[in-house]
Amino acid sequence: QGNIFDVFSGRQLQKDAMGRTNILLFGTSEDDPGHDGSELTDSMMVISLDQGKKNAVMFSIPRDLWVDYGQACLAGYQGKINAIYECAKEGGNEAAGANKLKDVVGNVFGMDIQYYAKVNYTALRDAVNAVGGITVTIDSDNPDGIMDPNFDWQCGATRAQRIAKCPPNGHMVEYENGPAQLDGDHALALARARDATGGGYGLTGGNFSREQYQQKIIVALKDKAVSAGTLANPVAVSALIDSLGNNIKTNFATGEVKTLIDLTKDIKQDSIRSISLVKGDTSLVTTGSYSGQSIVRPVAGLTDYSQIQSFLQSQLSGVTSSTEEATIEVLNATDRSGVASTKQSELASEGIIVTSIGDAPTTREYALKWFDLTGGSKTQTAKKLADVLGQASSGSSLPSGVQSTADFVIIIGEGQ
């Protein structure tokens, strides 16, 4: 959008109320005509940049997240979020599809998203090859690393051909834990890997595992581009943009590209934070079945995104208790219903993510007490709870009759 020579001039990027620039990055396989569902956005993430503090936060959007479309689509008025772009671009209007997806993502996650960038397979391959390949760290919980046999066809038709082209075992995606050197084709395969049909290992999270490696690829690509000097050379940048051609669609104006490039150079790797909506006991989304489909939905309810929004706001504002991965439970020790869930919502607005709620024996001895069961090992969360609740911990052991496996337990009683 603009003249290519505008890349030499800078224009300030748009910001939200917190001073952050938010970008929706999503991928399709429209350049792969043999691929079913080529207009589905199976890869989506939001990258939030702070131009002043020079930091970035990234999170992936589950492709099967159930949302309201806000318009009639082939799937109806509700469905998986990955179908929105295809629905709204009816008639070939790519900008309409991208803007609709951007708006829905913003509404669901409670964010003002100013920009989008749509990429396809060719864009990822070309970008990785343009910087001479990238290094991605494999960190599977499987001691053997990861393997997905679904892309072995790229190595050859026979086993001998596959082993010759993809040593040592003929797999396109097979890596031990540790640094892995990837060219464009291997980066693309890793970005798609999730071992959906079985036979592999180390990608136990399925789509969630794939999202984590997609984020790693983005960071690795950024780091290699900076270290290779590509982003420091406007001519090289122009050549890279030109080589990608129609494989990237974005609403960035050309005059904003130089600002984006300069910001990318200034943000160091240790200032890029990747956050997940799925993390053990603190997961904010879960899988399930609805309307005859396998979907992802918020733990709070089918279309209740309030906890997710509070969590993201706390992460982006820097006010959070989740950095220690603490588990927090709120127990209702009153005769009234909904007390624990109300407190859960109140704490979420303060950046405290309550991982579970429940009931406890009714007590009229106090209105609220909280307990630190970590032995003092999670000091940041304890301090945050003390500040928000306005009182110190009541101890390291729970009252008689109360049980919990959480790190911190908040009990709400009938007392005044």
Tab-separated table of C-alpha atoms in Angstrom:
chain	number	residue	atom	x	y	z
A	1	GLN	CA	0.000	0.000	0.000
A	2	GLY	CA	2.014	2.877	-1.323
A	3	ASN	CA	5.169	3.413	-3.340
A	4	ILE	CA	8.104	1.049	-2.726
A	5	PHE	CA	10.309	4.103	-2.156
A	6	ASP	CA	8.174	4.869	0.924
A	7	VAL	CA	10.110	2.067	2.618
A	8	PHE	CA	12.956	4.566	3.088
A	9	SER	CA	10.750	6.920	5.100
A	10	GLY	CA	9.200	6.127	8.458
A	11	ARG	CA	5.658	6.505	9.694
A	12	GLN	CA	4.551	5.790	13.254
A	13	LEU	CA	2.652	2.553	13.703
A	14	GLN	CA	-0.894	2.643	15.017
A	15	LYS	CA	-1.284	1.816	18.727
A	16	ASP	CA	-3.954	0.682	21.136
A	17	ALA	CA	-4.830	2.324	24.457
A	18	MET	CA	-1.832	0.631	26.131
A	19	GLY	CA	0.530	1.937	23.458
A	20	ARG	CA	0.936	-1.467	21.797
A	21	THR	CA	0.806	-2.323	18.101
A	22	ASN	CA	-1.117	-5.559	17.532
A	23	ILE	CA	-0.742	-7.668	14.390
A	24	LEU	CA	-2.814	-10.669	13.341
A	25	LEU	CA	-0.608	-13.068	11.389
A	26	PHE	CA	-2.464	-15.864	9.641
A	27	GLY	CA	-1.670	-18.462	7.019
A	28	THR	CA	-3.538	-20.267	4.268
A	29	SER	CA	-2.510	-22.823	1.672
A	30	GLU	CA	-4.090	-21.059	-1.298
A	31	ASP	CA	-0.860	-21.536	-3.260
A	32	ASP	CA	-1.233	-25.313	-2.924
A	33	PRO	CA	-4.154	-26.167	-5.244
A	34	GLY	CA	-4.058	-29.847	-4.281
A	35	HIS	CA	-4.620	-29.066	-0.621
A	36	ASP	CA	-8.177	-29.421	0.717
A	37	GLY	CA	-9.502	-26.433	2.636
A	38	SER	CA	-6.889	-24.125	1.143
A	39	GLU	CA	-8.744	-20.976	2.289
A	40	LEU	CA	-9.079	-22.099	5.911
A	41	THR	CA	-6.774	-20.151	8.233
A	42	ASP	CA	-5.360	-23.131	10.100
A	43	SER	CA	-2.420	-21.077	11.408
A	44	MET	CA	-3.125	-17.874	13.340
A	45	MET	CA	-1.226	-15.859	15.901
A	46	VAL	CA	-1.211	-12.365	17.347
A	47	ILE	CA	2.054	-10.455	17.751
A	48	SER	CA	1.849	-7.450	20.080
A	49	LEU	CA	4.692	-4.912	19.924
A	50	ASP	CA	5.555	-2.120	22.352
A	51	GLN	CA	7.442	0.525	20.365
A	52	GLY	CA	8.562	2.381	23.477
A	53	LYS	CA	9.684	-0.525	25.673
A	54	LYS	CA	10.945	-2.558	22.698
A	55	ASN	CA	9.252	-5.824	23.569
A	56	ALA	CA	6.898	-8.306	21.941
A	57	VAL	CA	4.286	-10.782	23.131
A	58	MET	CA	3.073	-13.646	20.934
A	59	PHE	CA	0.177	-16.071	21.283
A	60	SER	CA	-1.426	-18.540	18.921
A	61	ILE	CA	-5.132	-18.818	18.197
A	62	PRO	CA	-6.548	-22.367	18.160
A	63	ARG	CA	-7.918	-22.987	14.679
A	64	ASP	CA	-10.892	-24.931	16.100
A	65	LEU	CA	-11.939	-22.218	18.570
A	66	TRP	CA	-15.737	-21.897	18.509
A	67	VAL	CA	-16.952	-18.351	17.809
A	68	ASP	CA	-19.907	-16.327	16.589
A	69	TYR	CA	-19.374	-15.302	12.966
A	70	GLY	CA	-21.620	-12.258	13.026
A	71	GLN	CA	-22.912	-13.169	9.586
A	72	ALA	CA	-24.282	-16.145	7.689
A	73	CYS	CA	-21.627	-18.590	6.488
A	74	LEU	CA	-21.820	-22.071	5.015
A	75	ALA	CA	-21.311	-23.442	8.520
A	76	GLY	CA	-24.077	-21.236	9.927
A	77	TYR	CA	-23.828	-18.249	12.228
A	78	GLN	CA	-21.379	-20.001	14.547
A	79	GLY	CA	-18.457	-22.290	13.916
A	80	LYS	CA	-14.689	-22.675	14.012
A	81	ILE	CA	-12.680	-19.484	13.783
A	82	ASN	CA	-10.572	-20.796	10.895
A	83	ALA	CA	-13.561	-20.537	8.496
A	84	ILE	CA	-14.189	-16.792	8.917
A	85	TYR	CA	-11.718	-15.607	6.269
A	86	GLU	CA	-13.122	-17.975	3.651
A	87	CYS	CA	-16.686	-16.899	4.468
A	88	ALA	CA	-16.073	-13.148	4.382
A	89	LYS	CA	-13.882	-13.138	1.236
A	90	GLU	CA	-16.726	-14.553	-0.848
A	91	GLY	CA	-16.295	-13.265	-4.383
A	92	GLY	CA	-12.525	-13.066	-4.039
A	93	ASN	CA	-12.339	-10.006	-1.762
A	94	GLU	CA	-9.259	-10.942	0.260
A	95	ALA	CA	-9.234	-7.658	2.193
A	96	ALA	CA	-12.836	-8.220	3.316
A	97	GLY	CA	-11.956	-11.702	4.556
A	98	ALA	CA	-8.829	-10.531	6.361
A	99	ASN	CA	-10.529	-7.548	7.995
A	100	LYS	CA	-13.442	-9.690	9.152
A	101	LEU	CA	-11.056	-12.214	10.724
A	102	LYS	CA	-9.109	-9.367	12.333
A	103	ASP	CA	-12.290	-7.907	13.826
A	104	VAL	CA	-13.566	-11.234	15.189
A	105	VAL	CA	-10.163	-12.040	16.725
A	106	GLY	CA	-10.131	-8.588	18.317
A	107	ASN	CA	-13.620	-9.063	19.783
A	108	VAL	CA	-12.935	-12.572	21.065
A	109	PHE	CA	-9.616	-11.718	22.697
A	110	GLY	CA	-10.542	-8.227	23.851
A	111	MET	CA	-7.877	-6.457	21.800
A	112	ASP	CA	-7.627	-3.569	19.378
A	113	ILE	CA	-5.838	-5.234	16.454
A	114	GLN	CA	-4.651	-2.651	13.968
A	115	TYR	CA	-2.882	-4.759	11.355
A	116	TYR	CA	-3.009	-8.100	9.616
A	117	ALA	CA	-0.581	-10.057	7.475
A	118	LYS	CA	-1.728	-13.083	5.494
A	119	VAL	CA	0.949	-15.484	4.291
A	120	ASN	CA	0.960	-18.767	2.392
A	121	TYR	CA	3.304	-21.712	2.036
A	122	THR	CA	5.526	-19.982	-0.529
A	123	ALA	CA	6.001	-16.962	1.730
A	124	LEU	CA	7.350	-19.062	4.582
A	125	ARG	CA	9.619	-21.154	2.365
A	126	ASP	CA	11.014	-18.108	0.538
A	127	ALA	CA	11.560	-16.082	3.694
A	128	VAL	CA	13.488	-18.866	5.443
A	129	ASN	CA	15.573	-19.566	2.344
A	130	ALA	CA	16.204	-15.837	1.811
A	131	VAL	CA	18.016	-15.616	5.156
A	132	GLY	CA	19.964	-18.820	4.575
A	133	GLY	CA	17.910	-21.080	6.846
A	134	ILE	CA	17.032	-20.873	10.532
A	135	THR	CA	17.752	-22.675	13.801
A	136	VAL	CA	14.835	-23.859	15.946
A	137	THR	CA	15.209	-25.552	19.320
A	138	ILE	CA	13.247	-28.797	19.669
A	139	ASP	CA	12.110	-29.260	23.268
A	140	SER	CA	9.694	-32.170	23.303
A	141	ASP	CA	8.822	-34.017	26.498
A	142	ASN	CA	9.722	-37.167	24.569
A	143	PRO	CA	13.422	-38.012	25.106
A	144	ASP	CA	13.706	-38.984	21.429
A	145	GLY	CA	12.546	-35.543	20.256
A	146	ILE	CA	9.797	-35.312	17.613
A	147	MET	CA	8.764	-37.206	14.481
A	148	ASP	CA	5.772	-36.814	12.162
A	149	PRO	CA	5.526	-39.257	9.227
A	150	ASN	CA	2.825	-37.274	7.409
A	151	PHE	CA	5.339	-35.442	5.205
A	152	ASP	CA	7.535	-38.399	4.255
A	153	TRP	CA	6.137	-38.301	0.714
A	154	GLN	CA	8.347	-35.269	0.132
A	155	CYS	CA	11.390	-37.493	0.615
A	156	GLY	CA	10.553	-39.943	-2.198
A	157	ALA	CA	8.194	-42.673	-3.371
A	158	THR	CA	10.154	-45.670	-2.067
A	159	ARG	CA	11.737	-46.299	1.319
A	160	ALA	CA	15.213	-46.299	-0.252
A	161	GLN	CA	14.559	-42.922	-1.855
A	162	ARG	CA	13.204	-41.505	1.409
A	163	ILE	CA	16.179	-42.643	3.445
A	164	ALA	CA	18.581	-41.275	0.825
A	165	LYS	CA	16.911	-37.856	0.725
A	166	CYS	CA	15.874	-37.630	4.402
A	167	PRO	CA	18.466	-39.470	6.511
A	168	PRO	CA	18.679	-41.322	8.738
A	169	ASN	CA	15.192	-42.878	8.724
A	170	GLY	CA	13.414	-41.301	5.757
A	171	HIS	CA	11.292	-38.806	7.691
A	172	MET	CA	10.874	-35.181	6.601
A	173	VAL	CA	10.103	-34.194	10.202
A	174	GLU	CA	12.404	-36.031	12.614
A	175	TYR	CA	14.535	-34.130	15.098
A	176	GLU	CA	16.274	-34.870	18.363
A	177	ASN	CA	15.790	-32.444	21.225
A	178	GLY	CA	18.095	-29.475	20.834
A	179	PRO	CA	18.958	-27.078	17.974
A	180	ALA	CA	17.661	-28.079	14.528
A	181	GLN	CA	18.877	-26.465	11.298
A	182	LEU	CA	16.001	-25.897	8.856
A	183	ASP	CA	15.768	-24.758	5.257
A	184	GLY	CA	12.515	-23.418	3.837
A	185	ASP	CA	10.954	-26.795	3.032
A	186	HIS	CA	11.776	-28.253	6.454
A	187	ALA	CA	10.582	-25.125	8.254
A	188	LEU	CA	7.256	-25.379	6.425
A	189	ALA	CA	6.928	-29.073	7.290
A	190	LEU	CA	7.640	-28.371	10.961
A	191	ALA	CA	5.107	-25.528	10.933
A	192	ARG	CA	2.470	-28.017	9.745
A	193	ALA	CA	3.512	-31.022	11.863
A	194	ARG	CA	1.103	-32.313	14.499
A	195	ASP	CA	1.150	-36.111	14.000
A	196	ALA	CA	-2.630	-36.068	13.453
A	197	THR	CA	-2.793	-39.571	11.991
A	198	GLY	CA	-0.502	-41.294	14.474
A	199	GLY	CA	2.767	-43.126	13.979
A	200	GLY	CA	4.935	-40.264	15.191
A	201	TYR	CA	5.974	-39.018	18.600
A	202	GLY	CA	6.821	-35.920	20.607
A	203	LEU	CA	3.884	-33.806	19.381
A	204	THR	CA	1.411	-34.924	22.008
A	205	GLY	CA	-0.444	-31.609	21.993
A	206	GLY	CA	-1.508	-31.996	18.342
A	207	ASN	CA	-2.477	-28.569	17.037
A	208	PHE	CA	-1.269	-26.953	20.261
A	209	SER	CA	2.220	-28.421	19.724
A	210	ARG	CA	2.178	-27.170	16.146
A	211	GLU	CA	1.307	-23.649	17.331
A	212	GLN	CA	4.307	-23.629	19.687
A	213	TYR	CA	6.723	-24.501	16.885
A	214	GLN	CA	5.136	-21.949	14.559
A	215	GLN	CA	5.975	-19.276	17.130
A	216	LYS	CA	9.528	-20.605	17.402
A	217	ILE	CA	9.902	-20.400	13.611
A	218	ILE	CA	8.756	-16.761	13.579
A	219	VAL	CA	11.276	-15.779	16.279
A	220	ALA	CA	14.080	-17.753	14.608
A	221	LEU	CA	13.328	-16.109	11.259
A	222	LYS	CA	13.420	-12.673	12.864
A	223	ASP	CA	16.728	-13.379	14.630
A	224	LYS	CA	18.391	-14.755	11.487
A	225	ALA	CA	17.205	-11.833	9.381
A	226	VAL	CA	18.703	-9.368	11.850
A	227	SER	CA	21.973	-11.255	12.282
A	228	ALA	CA	22.336	-11.721	8.523
A	229	GLY	CA	21.969	-7.995	8.023
A	230	THR	CA	18.914	-8.358	5.796
A	231	LEU	CA	16.770	-5.955	7.786
A	232	ALA	CA	19.596	-3.428	7.994
A	233	ASN	CA	19.724	-3.110	4.215
A	234	PRO	CA	16.689	-1.392	2.612
A	235	VAL	CA	17.691	-2.696	-0.815
A	236	ALA	CA	17.780	-6.273	0.494
A	237	VAL	CA	14.434	-5.720	2.193
A	238	SER	CA	12.934	-4.459	-1.045
A	239	ALA	CA	14.305	-7.502	-2.878
A	240	LEU	CA	12.879	-9.826	-0.243
A	241	ILE	CA	9.470	-8.154	-0.439
A	242	ASP	CA	9.602	-8.325	-4.225
A	243	SER	CA	10.541	-12.011	-4.211
A	244	LEU	CA	7.581	-12.829	-2.000
A	245	GLY	CA	5.267	-11.079	-4.437
A	246	ASN	CA	1.635	-12.037	-4.076
A	247	ASN	CA	2.333	-14.464	-1.246
A	248	ILE	CA	1.808	-11.828	1.448
A	249	LYS	CA	-1.256	-9.629	1.800
A	250	THR	CA	-1.290	-6.949	4.482
A	251	ASN	CA	-2.870	-3.655	5.449
A	252	PHE	CA	0.504	-2.195	6.474
A	253	ALA	CA	1.247	0.917	4.452
A	254	THR	CA	4.657	0.891	2.799
A	255	GLY	CA	5.597	3.986	4.811
A	256	GLU	CA	5.100	1.965	8.013
A	257	VAL	CA	7.439	-0.805	6.920
A	258	LYS	CA	10.649	1.048	7.789
A	259	THR	CA	9.328	1.728	11.301
A	260	LEU	CA	8.434	-1.942	11.611
A	261	ILE	CA	11.892	-2.970	10.395
A	262	ASP	CA	13.654	-0.635	12.833
A	263	LEU	CA	11.484	-1.887	15.690
A	264	THR	CA	12.202	-5.497	14.768
A	265	LYS	CA	15.951	-4.816	14.926
A	266	ASP	CA	15.599	-3.202	18.362
A	267	ILE	CA	13.572	-6.002	19.981
A	268	LYS	CA	16.011	-8.590	21.331
A	269	GLN	CA	15.172	-12.267	21.694
A	270	ASP	CA	14.942	-12.077	25.489
A	271	SER	CA	12.331	-9.328	25.074
A	272	ILE	CA	10.024	-11.591	23.059
A	273	ARG	CA	7.573	-13.511	25.232
A	274	SER	CA	5.518	-16.426	23.970
A	275	ILE	CA	2.384	-17.153	25.987
A	276	SER	CA	0.031	-20.099	25.732
A	277	LEU	CA	-3.661	-20.532	26.428
A	278	VAL	CA	-2.980	-24.197	27.157
A	279	LYS	CA	-0.653	-24.896	30.045
A	280	GLY	CA	-1.386	-27.672	32.512
A	281	ASP	CA	-3.700	-26.738	35.348
A	282	THR	CA	-3.866	-23.117	34.171
A	283	SER	CA	-5.307	-23.876	30.708
A	284	LEU	CA	-7.883	-21.351	29.563
A	285	VAL	CA	-9.209	-23.442	26.670
A	286	THR	CA	-10.117	-27.076	26.332
A	287	THR	CA	-11.216	-29.480	23.626
A	288	GLY	CA	-14.691	-30.909	23.325
A	289	SER	CA	-17.522	-31.787	20.998
A	290	TYR	CA	-20.286	-29.453	19.891
A	291	SER	CA	-22.770	-29.548	17.052
A	292	GLY	CA	-21.249	-32.825	15.904
A	293	GLN	CA	-17.741	-31.357	15.614
A	294	SER	CA	-14.510	-31.568	17.552
A	295	ILE	CA	-13.854	-28.029	18.792
A	296	VAL	CA	-11.774	-25.874	21.124
A	297	ARG	CA	-13.697	-23.734	23.605
A	298	PRO	CA	-12.962	-21.593	26.652
A	299	VAL	CA	-12.870	-23.464	29.957
A	300	ALA	CA	-15.311	-20.857	31.271
A	301	GLY	CA	-18.000	-21.774	28.727
A	302	LEU	CA	-18.686	-22.211	25.017
A	303	THR	CA	-18.438	-18.511	24.120
A	304	ASP	CA	-17.326	-17.056	27.467
A	305	TYR	CA	-13.994	-15.421	26.635
A	306	SER	CA	-13.819	-13.245	29.777
A	307	GLN	CA	-11.034	-15.224	31.496
A	308	ILE	CA	-8.987	-15.330	28.299
A	309	GLN	CA	-9.386	-11.584	27.822
A	310	SER	CA	-8.378	-10.833	31.422
A	311	PHE	CA	-5.359	-13.109	31.140
A	312	LEU	CA	-4.178	-11.459	27.925
A	313	GLN	CA	-4.707	-7.960	29.305
A	314	SER	CA	-2.629	-8.846	32.349
A	315	GLN	CA	0.119	-10.310	30.175
A	316	LEU	CA	0.218	-7.324	27.840
A	317	SER	CA	0.114	-4.769	30.643
A	318	GLY	CA	2.809	-6.589	32.606
A	319	VAL	CA	0.514	-7.077	35.610
A	320	THR	CA	0.266	-10.812	36.158
A	321	SER	CA	0.643	-13.592	38.700
A	322	SER	CA	1.052	-16.303	36.096
A	323	THR	CA	4.811	-16.075	35.559
A	324	GLU	CA	5.374	-18.610	38.370
A	325	GLU	CA	2.700	-20.893	36.901
A	326	ALA	CA	0.917	-20.905	40.235
A	327	THR	CA	-2.365	-22.748	40.701
A	328	ILE	CA	-4.994	-20.806	42.639
A	329	GLU	CA	-8.296	-22.156	43.931
A	330	VAL	CA	-11.238	-20.167	45.312
A	331	LEU	CA	-13.582	-22.031	47.670
A	332	ASN	CA	-17.100	-20.920	48.576
A	333	ALA	CA	-17.672	-21.411	52.311
A	334	THR	CA	-21.019	-19.593	52.322
A	335	ASP	CA	-24.628	-20.668	51.845
A	336	ARG	CA	-24.869	-18.539	48.693
A	337	SER	CA	-24.260	-19.772	45.156
A	338	GLY	CA	-21.909	-18.141	42.643
A	339	VAL	CA	-19.619	-16.571	45.244
A	340	ALA	CA	-16.473	-18.357	44.055
A	341	SER	CA	-17.072	-17.621	40.371
A	342	THR	CA	-17.715	-13.944	41.135
A	343	LYS	CA	-14.419	-13.707	43.013
A	344	GLN	CA	-12.716	-15.533	40.137
A	345	SER	CA	-13.844	-12.822	37.718
A	346	GLU	CA	-12.805	-10.049	40.104
A	347	LEU	CA	-9.314	-11.487	40.463
A	348	ALA	CA	-8.985	-11.978	36.709
A	349	SER	CA	-9.436	-8.244	36.210
A	350	GLU	CA	-6.429	-7.764	38.520
A	351	GLY	CA	-4.257	-10.154	36.512
A	352	ILE	CA	-4.708	-13.124	38.861
A	353	ILE	CA	-5.813	-16.258	37.046
A	354	VAL	CA	-7.862	-18.569	39.275
A	355	THR	CA	-7.357	-22.118	38.011
A	356	SER	CA	-10.250	-23.767	39.865
A	357	ILE	CA	-13.235	-23.036	42.075
A	358	GLY	CA	-15.175	-25.207	44.500
A	359	ASP	CA	-16.997	-25.446	47.814
A	360	ALA	CA	-15.840	-25.709	51.410
A	361	PRO	CA	-17.691	-26.290	54.701
A	362	THR	CA	-19.701	-23.181	55.607
A	363	THR	CA	-17.974	-20.897	58.076
A	364	ARG	CA	-19.096	-17.706	59.783
A	365	GLU	CA	-15.758	-17.086	61.481
A	366	TYR	CA	-14.365	-14.882	58.721
A	367	ALA	CA	-15.273	-13.234	55.412
A	368	LEU	CA	-12.098	-14.184	53.537
A	369	LYS	CA	-8.804	-15.897	54.191
A	370	TRP	CA	-6.107	-17.129	51.863
A	371	PHE	CA	-3.396	-19.725	52.347
A	372	ASP	CA	0.041	-20.217	50.805
A	373	LEU	CA	0.710	-23.953	50.445
A	374	THR	CA	3.946	-23.558	48.445
A	375	GLY	CA	6.285	-23.332	51.399
A	376	GLY	CA	7.197	-19.824	50.293
A	377	SER	CA	8.510	-20.919	46.876
A	378	LYS	CA	6.261	-18.650	44.782
A	379	THR	CA	6.899	-15.250	46.260
A	380	GLN	CA	5.670	-13.125	43.343
A	381	THR	CA	2.228	-14.700	43.371
A	382	ALA	CA	2.029	-14.479	47.166
A	383	LYS	CA	2.867	-10.774	47.062
A	384	LYS	CA	0.321	-10.173	44.308
A	385	LEU	CA	-2.406	-11.942	46.304
A	386	ALA	CA	-1.546	-9.970	49.440
A	387	ASP	CA	-1.708	-6.697	47.532
A	388	VAL	CA	-4.985	-7.454	45.749
A	389	LEU	CA	-6.768	-9.118	48.678
A	390	GLY	CA	-5.532	-6.515	51.146
A	391	GLN	CA	-4.334	-8.989	53.760
A	392	ALA	CA	-1.428	-11.282	54.498
A	393	SER	CA	-1.577	-15.040	54.155
A	394	SER	CA	-3.423	-16.846	56.947
A	395	GLY	CA	-0.873	-19.609	57.008
A	396	SER	CA	0.553	-22.604	55.210
A	397	SER	CA	-2.036	-25.210	56.232
A	398	LEU	CA	-5.745	-25.315	55.469
A	399	PRO	CA	-8.509	-25.280	58.101
A	400	SER	CA	-9.912	-28.590	59.245
A	401	GLY	CA	-12.254	-30.144	56.713
A	402	VAL	CA	-10.839	-28.209	53.737
A	403	GLN	CA	-8.769	-29.973	51.085
A	404	SER	CA	-7.032	-28.688	47.980
A	405	THR	CA	-4.020	-29.489	45.804
A	406	ALA	CA	-3.607	-25.890	44.596
A	407	ASP	CA	-0.593	-23.725	45.443
A	408	PHE	CA	-2.813	-21.003	46.901
A	409	VAL	CA	-6.317	-21.356	48.340
A	410	ILE	CA	-8.745	-18.495	48.920
A	411	ILE	CA	-11.717	-19.266	51.166
A	412	ILE	CA	-14.744	-16.943	51.230
A	413	GLY	CA	-16.861	-17.278	54.368
A	414	GLU	CA	-20.043	-15.773	55.786
A	415	GLY	CA	-18.247	-13.681	58.371
A	416	GLN	CA	-18.335	-9.863	58.231
